[in-house]
mmCIF file of C-alpha atoms in Angstrom:
data_model
loop_
_atom_site.group_PDB
_atom_site.id
_atom_site.type_symbol
_atom_site.label_atom_id
_atom_site.label_comp_id
_atom_site.label_asym_id
_atom_site.label_seq_id
_atom_site.Cartn_x
_atom_site.Cartn_y
_atom_site.Cartn_z
ATOM 1 C CA UNK S 1 0.000 0.000 0.000
ATOM 2 C CA UNK S 2 1.113 3.549 -0.662
ATOM 3 C CA UNK S 3 1.997 5.712 2.268
ATOM 4 C CA UNK S 4 4.588 7.405 4.396
ATOM 5 C CA UNK S 5 6.902 5.476 6.675
ATOM 6 C CA UNK S 6 8.676 7.140 9.573
ATOM 7 C CA UNK S 7 11.337 5.483 11.677
ATOM 8 C CA UNK S 8 12.104 4.997 14.419
ATOM 9 C CA UNK S 9 8.785 5.410 16.191
ATOM 10 C CA UNK S 10 10.496 6.052 19.525
ATOM 11 C CA UNK S 11 13.991 7.407 20.010
ATOM 12 C CA UNK S 12 15.997 8.361 23.070
ATOM 13 C CA UNK S 13 18.975 10.636 22.837
ATOM 14 C CA UNK S 14 21.541 11.998 25.214
ATOM 15 C CA UNK S 15 22.184 15.709 25.263
ATOM 16 C CA UNK S 16 24.819 16.743 22.741
ATOM 17 C CA UNK S 17 24.053 13.976 20.272
ATOM 18 C CA UNK S 18 22.722 14.416 16.770
ATOM 19 C CA UNK S 19 19.924 12.103 15.667
ATOM 20 C CA UNK S 20 18.384 11.483 12.267
ATOM 21 C CA UNK S 21 14.718 10.674 11.734
ATOM 22 C CA UNK S 22 13.837 8.797 8.590
ATOM 23 C CA UNK S 23 10.879 9.580 6.307
ATOM 24 C CA UNK S 24 10.135 7.573 3.172
ATOM 25 C CA UNK S 25 7.113 7.873 0.871
ATOM 26 C CA UNK S 26 5.946 5.785 -2.078
ATOM 27 C CA UNK S 27 3.123 8.086 -3.128
ATOM 28 C CA UNK S 28 5.181 9.705 -5.883
ATOM 29 C CA UNK S 29 4.594 13.084 -4.248
ATOM 30 C CA UNK S 30 6.866 15.962 -5.077
ATOM 31 C CA UNK S 31 6.515 17.916 -1.846
ATOM 32 C CA UNK S 32 7.538 16.747 1.611
ATOM 33 C CA UNK S 33 7.334 18.414 5.010
ATOM 34 C CA UNK S 34 8.539 18.045 8.575
ATOM 35 C CA UNK S 35 6.396 19.270 11.443
ATOM 36 C CA UNK S 36 7.053 19.341 15.147
ATOM 37 C CA UNK S 37 4.209 18.787 17.603
ATOM 38 C CA UNK S 38 4.228 19.898 21.234
ATOM 39 C CA UNK S 39 1.262 19.694 23.617
ATOM 40 C CA UNK S 40 -1.000 22.724 23.306
ATOM 41 C CA UNK S 41 0.979 24.225 20.423
ATOM 42 C CA UNK S 42 -0.388 22.419 17.430
ATOM 43 C CA UNK S 43 2.001 21.591 14.628
ATOM 44 C CA UNK S 44 4.840 23.846 13.589
ATOM 45 C CA UNK S 45 6.684 23.590 10.296
ATOM 46 C CA UNK S 46 10.409 22.839 10.465
ATOM 47 C CA UNK S 47 11.431 22.362 6.826
ATOM 48 C CA UNK S 48 9.775 21.614 3.535
ATOM 49 C CA UNK S 49 10.874 20.520 0.101
ATOM 50 C CA UNK S 50 8.964 20.944 -3.128
ATOM 51 C CA UNK S 51 11.419 19.166 -5.382
ATOM 52 C CA UNK S 52 14.484 16.969 -5.208
ATOM 53 C CA UNK S 53 17.703 18.751 -4.192
ATOM 54 C CA UNK S 54 15.810 21.787 -2.921
ATOM 55 C CA UNK S 55 14.320 22.641 0.463
ATOM 56 C CA UNK S 56 13.266 25.685 2.462
ATOM 57 C CA UNK S 57 13.224 26.590 6.118
ATOM 58 C CA UNK S 58 9.918 26.643 7.894
ATOM 59 C CA UNK S 59 8.981 28.536 11.011
ATOM 60 C CA UNK S 60 11.284 26.744 13.466
ATOM 61 C CA UNK S 61 14.283 25.507 11.453
ATOM 62 C CA UNK S 62 17.000 26.432 13.957
ATOM 63 C CA UNK S 63 18.819 23.362 15.242
ATOM 64 C CA UNK S 64 17.542 21.117 12.460
ATOM 65 C CA UNK S 65 18.838 20.068 9.053
ATOM 66 C CA UNK S 66 17.385 18.107 6.141
ATOM 67 C CA UNK S 67 18.353 16.695 2.781
ATOM 68 C CA UNK S 68 16.343 15.724 -0.294
ATOM 69 C CA UNK S 69 18.593 13.612 -2.492
ATOM 70 C CA UNK S 70 15.783 11.340 -3.621
ATOM 71 C CA UNK S 71 12.137 12.030 -4.298
ATOM 72 C CA UNK S 72 11.091 9.293 -1.884
ATOM 73 C CA UNK S 73 13.199 10.345 1.076
ATOM 74 C CA UNK S 74 13.358 13.397 3.329
ATOM 75 C CA UNK S 75 15.405 12.691 6.486
ATOM 76 C CA UNK S 76 15.496 15.156 9.361
ATOM 77 C CA UNK S 77 18.542 15.580 11.578
ATOM 78 C CA UNK S 78 18.024 17.032 15.026
ATOM 79 C CA UNK S 79 21.344 18.556 15.955
ATOM 80 C CA UNK S 80 22.822 19.308 19.340
ATOM 81 C CA UNK S 81 22.094 22.973 18.644
ATOM 82 C CA UNK S 82 18.373 22.348 19.089
ATOM 83 C CA UNK S 83 17.760 23.525 22.628
ATOM 84 C CA UNK S 84 14.548 21.655 23.348
ATOM 85 C CA UNK S 85 14.346 18.668 21.008
ATOM 86 C CA UNK S 86 11.969 16.470 22.987
ATOM 87 C CA UNK S 87 8.825 16.368 20.854
ATOM 88 C CA UNK S 88 6.711 14.372 18.444
ATOM 89 C CA UNK S 89 7.898 14.752 14.856
ATOM 90 C CA UNK S 90 5.607 14.276 11.892
ATOM 91 C CA UNK S 91 6.568 13.885 8.256
ATOM 92 C CA UNK S 92 4.073 14.604 5.487
ATOM 93 C CA UNK S 93 3.897 14.733 1.722
ATOM 94 C CA UNK S 94 1.643 16.224 -0.918
ATOM 95 C CA UNK S 95 1.385 16.764 -4.626
ATOM 96 C CA UNK S 96 3.379 19.781 -5.676
ATOM 97 C CA UNK S 97 0.505 21.993 -6.685
ATOM 98 C CA UNK S 98 -2.048 22.968 -4.039
ATOM 99 C CA UNK S 99 -4.552 23.262 -6.864
ATOM 100 C CA UNK S 100 -4.311 19.492 -7.360
ATOM 101 C CA UNK S 101 -6.101 18.713 -4.112
ATOM 102 C CA UNK S 102 -3.785 20.231 -1.602
ATOM 103 C CA UNK S 103 -4.065 17.736 1.202
ATOM 104 C CA UNK S 104 -1.119 16.448 3.171
ATOM 105 C CA UNK S 105 -0.599 12.790 3.928
ATOM 106 C CA UNK S 106 1.100 12.103 7.237
ATOM 107 C CA UNK S 107 3.315 9.397 8.608
ATOM 108 C CA UNK S 108 2.770 7.834 12.016
ATOM 109 C CA UNK S 109 5.298 10.089 13.693
ATOM 110 C CA UNK S 110 8.526 9.710 15.636
ATOM 111 C CA UNK S 111 8.714 10.542 19.328
ATOM 112 C CA UNK S 112 12.103 11.853 20.379
ATOM 113 C CA UNK S 113 13.052 12.070 24.032
ATOM 114 C CA UNK S 114 16.246 13.691 25.193
ATOM 115 C CA UNK S 115 17.566 12.255 28.443
ATOM 116 C CA UNK W 1 -0.198 35.826 6.414
ATOM 117 C CA UNK W 2 -2.583 32.989 7.000
ATOM 118 C CA UNK W 3 -3.561 31.887 10.496
ATOM 119 C CA UNK W 4 -6.007 29.556 12.174
ATOM 120 C CA UNK W 5 -7.719 29.818 15.554
ATOM 121 C CA UNK W 6 -9.506 26.934 17.184
ATOM 122 C CA UNK W 7 -11.825 27.993 19.965
ATOM 123 C CA UNK W 8 -11.576 25.686 22.932
ATOM 124 C CA UNK W 9 -8.607 23.428 23.580
ATOM 125 C CA UNK W 10 -10.876 20.820 25.106
ATOM 126 C CA UNK W 11 -14.483 19.934 24.315
ATOM 127 C CA UNK W 12 -16.471 17.300 26.167
ATOM 128 C CA UNK W 13 -19.775 15.840 24.941
ATOM 129 C CA UNK W 14 -21.976 12.925 25.864
ATOM 130 C CA UNK W 15 -22.318 9.968 23.571
ATOM 131 C CA UNK W 16 -25.108 10.697 21.070
ATOM 132 C CA UNK W 17 -24.842 14.462 21.482
ATOM 133 C CA UNK W 18 -23.944 16.996 18.818
ATOM 134 C CA UNK W 19 -20.266 17.629 18.243
ATOM 135 C CA UNK W 20 -19.246 21.195 17.343
ATOM 136 C CA UNK W 21 -15.597 22.136 17.019
ATOM 137 C CA UNK W 22 -14.902 25.732 16.083
ATOM 138 C CA UNK W 23 -12.324 27.033 13.652
ATOM 139 C CA UNK W 24 -11.758 30.564 12.388
ATOM 140 C CA UNK W 25 -9.169 31.462 9.835
ATOM 141 C CA UNK W 26 -7.404 34.507 8.503
ATOM 142 C CA UNK W 27 -6.424 34.613 4.879
ATOM 143 C CA UNK W 28 -5.790 37.308 2.304
ATOM 144 C CA UNK W 29 -6.478 34.904 -0.563
ATOM 145 C CA UNK W 30 -9.197 32.293 -1.113
ATOM 146 C CA UNK W 31 -8.187 29.583 1.322
ATOM 147 C CA UNK W 32 -7.997 25.843 1.207
ATOM 148 C CA UNK W 33 -9.212 24.530 4.568
ATOM 149 C CA UNK W 34 -8.817 21.155 6.212
ATOM 150 C CA UNK W 35 -9.818 19.233 9.277
ATOM 151 C CA UNK W 36 -7.559 16.450 10.514
ATOM 152 C CA UNK W 37 -7.994 13.961 13.347
ATOM 153 C CA UNK W 38 -5.204 12.513 15.460
ATOM 154 C CA UNK W 39 -5.442 9.516 17.770
ATOM 155 C CA UNK W 40 -2.836 9.147 20.542
ATOM 156 C CA UNK W 41 0.722 8.579 19.308
ATOM 157 C CA UNK W 42 -0.374 8.449 15.693
ATOM 158 C CA UNK W 43 -0.126 10.660 12.654
ATOM 159 C CA UNK W 44 -2.879 12.894 11.330
ATOM 160 C CA UNK W 45 -5.719 11.599 9.181
ATOM 161 C CA UNK W 46 -7.703 13.825 6.865
ATOM 162 C CA UNK W 47 -11.363 14.194 7.827
ATOM 163 C CA UNK W 48 -12.428 16.616 5.116
ATOM 164 C CA UNK W 49 -11.272 19.530 3.021
ATOM 165 C CA UNK W 50 -12.649 22.680 1.419
ATOM 166 C CA UNK W 51 -11.136 23.758 -1.896
ATOM 167 C CA UNK W 52 -13.605 26.392 -3.159
ATOM 168 C CA UNK W 53 -16.296 24.016 -4.385
ATOM 169 C CA UNK W 54 -19.395 23.368 -2.263
ATOM 170 C CA UNK W 55 -19.454 25.302 0.997
ATOM 171 C CA UNK W 56 -20.845 22.339 2.937
ATOM 172 C CA UNK W 57 -18.238 19.620 2.947
ATOM 173 C CA UNK W 58 -18.894 16.070 4.018
ATOM 174 C CA UNK W 59 -16.088 13.957 5.359
ATOM 175 C CA UNK W 60 -15.399 10.574 6.816
ATOM 176 C CA UNK W 61 -16.953 9.107 9.972
ATOM 177 C CA UNK W 62 -20.078 11.282 9.672
ATOM 178 C CA UNK W 63 -18.312 14.623 10.080
ATOM 179 C CA UNK W 64 -19.054 17.687 8.021
ATOM 180 C CA UNK W 65 -17.985 21.318 7.961
ATOM 181 C CA UNK W 66 -19.413 24.488 6.511
ATOM 182 C CA UNK W 67 -17.297 27.204 4.974
ATOM 183 C CA UNK W 68 -18.660 30.658 5.822
ATOM 184 C CA UNK W 69 -16.673 33.372 4.138
ATOM 185 C CA UNK W 70 -18.531 36.224 5.867
ATOM 186 C CA UNK W 71 -17.622 34.776 9.257
ATOM 187 C CA UNK W 72 -14.199 33.415 8.187
ATOM 188 C CA UNK W 73 -15.206 30.168 9.833
ATOM 189 C CA UNK W 74 -14.977 26.469 9.059
ATOM 190 C CA UNK W 75 -16.616 24.728 12.028
ATOM 191 C CA UNK W 76 -16.667 20.932 12.245
ATOM 192 C CA UNK W 77 -19.863 19.141 13.262
ATOM 193 C CA UNK W 78 -21.223 15.670 13.756
ATOM 194 C CA UNK W 79 -24.867 15.061 14.698
ATOM 195 C CA UNK W 80 -24.244 12.223 17.126
ATOM 196 C CA UNK W 81 -20.986 11.563 18.938
ATOM 197 C CA UNK W 82 -19.558 8.069 19.302
ATOM 198 C CA UNK W 83 -17.017 6.952 21.859
ATOM 199 C CA UNK W 84 -14.610 6.296 18.991
ATOM 200 C CA UNK W 85 -14.656 10.008 18.105
ATOM 201 C CA UNK W 86 -12.526 10.830 21.143
ATOM 202 C CA UNK W 87 -9.313 12.259 19.681
ATOM 203 C CA UNK W 88 -7.568 15.529 18.926
ATOM 204 C CA UNK W 89 -8.815 17.567 15.993
ATOM 205 C CA UNK W 90 -6.840 20.094 14.003
ATOM 206 C CA UNK W 91 -8.072 22.747 11.644
ATOM 207 C CA UNK W 92 -5.585 23.905 9.009
ATOM 208 C CA UNK W 93 -5.346 26.412 6.197
ATOM 209 C CA UNK W 94 -3.156 26.017 3.163
ATOM 210 C CA UNK W 95 -2.056 28.935 1.087
ATOM 211 C CA UNK W 96 -1.243 28.861 -2.575
ATOM 212 C CA UNK W 97 1.318 31.569 -1.881
ATOM 213 C CA UNK W 98 3.452 29.990 0.826
ATOM 214 C CA UNK W 99 4.923 26.903 -0.769
ATOM 215 C CA UNK W 100 1.836 24.856 -0.124
ATOM 216 C CA UNK W 101 2.550 24.460 3.560
ATOM 217 C CA UNK W 102 -0.274 23.875 6.024
ATOM 218 C CA UNK W 103 -0.773 26.225 8.924
ATOM 219 C CA UNK W 104 -2.406 24.469 11.849
ATOM 220 C CA UNK W 105 -4.561 25.590 14.700
ATOM 221 C CA UNK W 106 -3.679 24.669 18.271
ATOM 222 C CA UNK W 107 -5.921 21.635 18.244
ATOM 223 C CA UNK W 108 -9.069 20.687 20.151
ATOM 224 C CA UNK W 109 -9.199 17.572 22.243
ATOM 225 C CA UNK W 110 -12.618 15.934 22.087
ATOM 226 C CA UNK W 111 -13.772 13.754 24.963
ATOM 227 C CA UNK W 112 -16.907 11.638 24.698
ATOM 228 C CA UNK W 113 -18.670 10.591 27.881
ATOM 229 C CA UNK W 114 -20.775 7.417 28.021
#
């Protein structure tokens, strides 16, 4: 079945360590997104990519990095510069043009806890 | 810039009662509007979307929403709540001008009492 796969589902990290969250989609979507979710704050956009080898910062990009070397993959690295990385991270994808439907499809999320 | 406000971070209803979750948006261009549902420790699932066609939009699981331009609202309703409706609900607006990203409201947690 087509969809978005995020891994790992749960991840523990020590302070000062970088971690990479995986996001793979087989929907043939051009655009991919990373959101961060914290209780009571909704979802906030970290990075997004509309095409391979190109990506843009979202609203809270500091302390994060991404790459888009393949259409199917959009990994997110949480660096040690991120001051409060404990959160639930959601990856999503959509067709490039919002006029073609516009909805986002989400993965199941990755919960990162910094010890 | 687009924004979304959900009124009420927590709504509690009895099983069988009407569900009403409120969403107001701000947009300088005709918006695309969405409602998503999230169950604990899971991703978001699309309930319904408005993309400038019919103003009354029907979604999955018996939910519907009405787009009211004059009130800049897109409230979500369901005539009769089920226990399985207990979840967090997010309203979102997507702009054709901002790279297609979704801007989410703060979320409303729905509790359903037996």
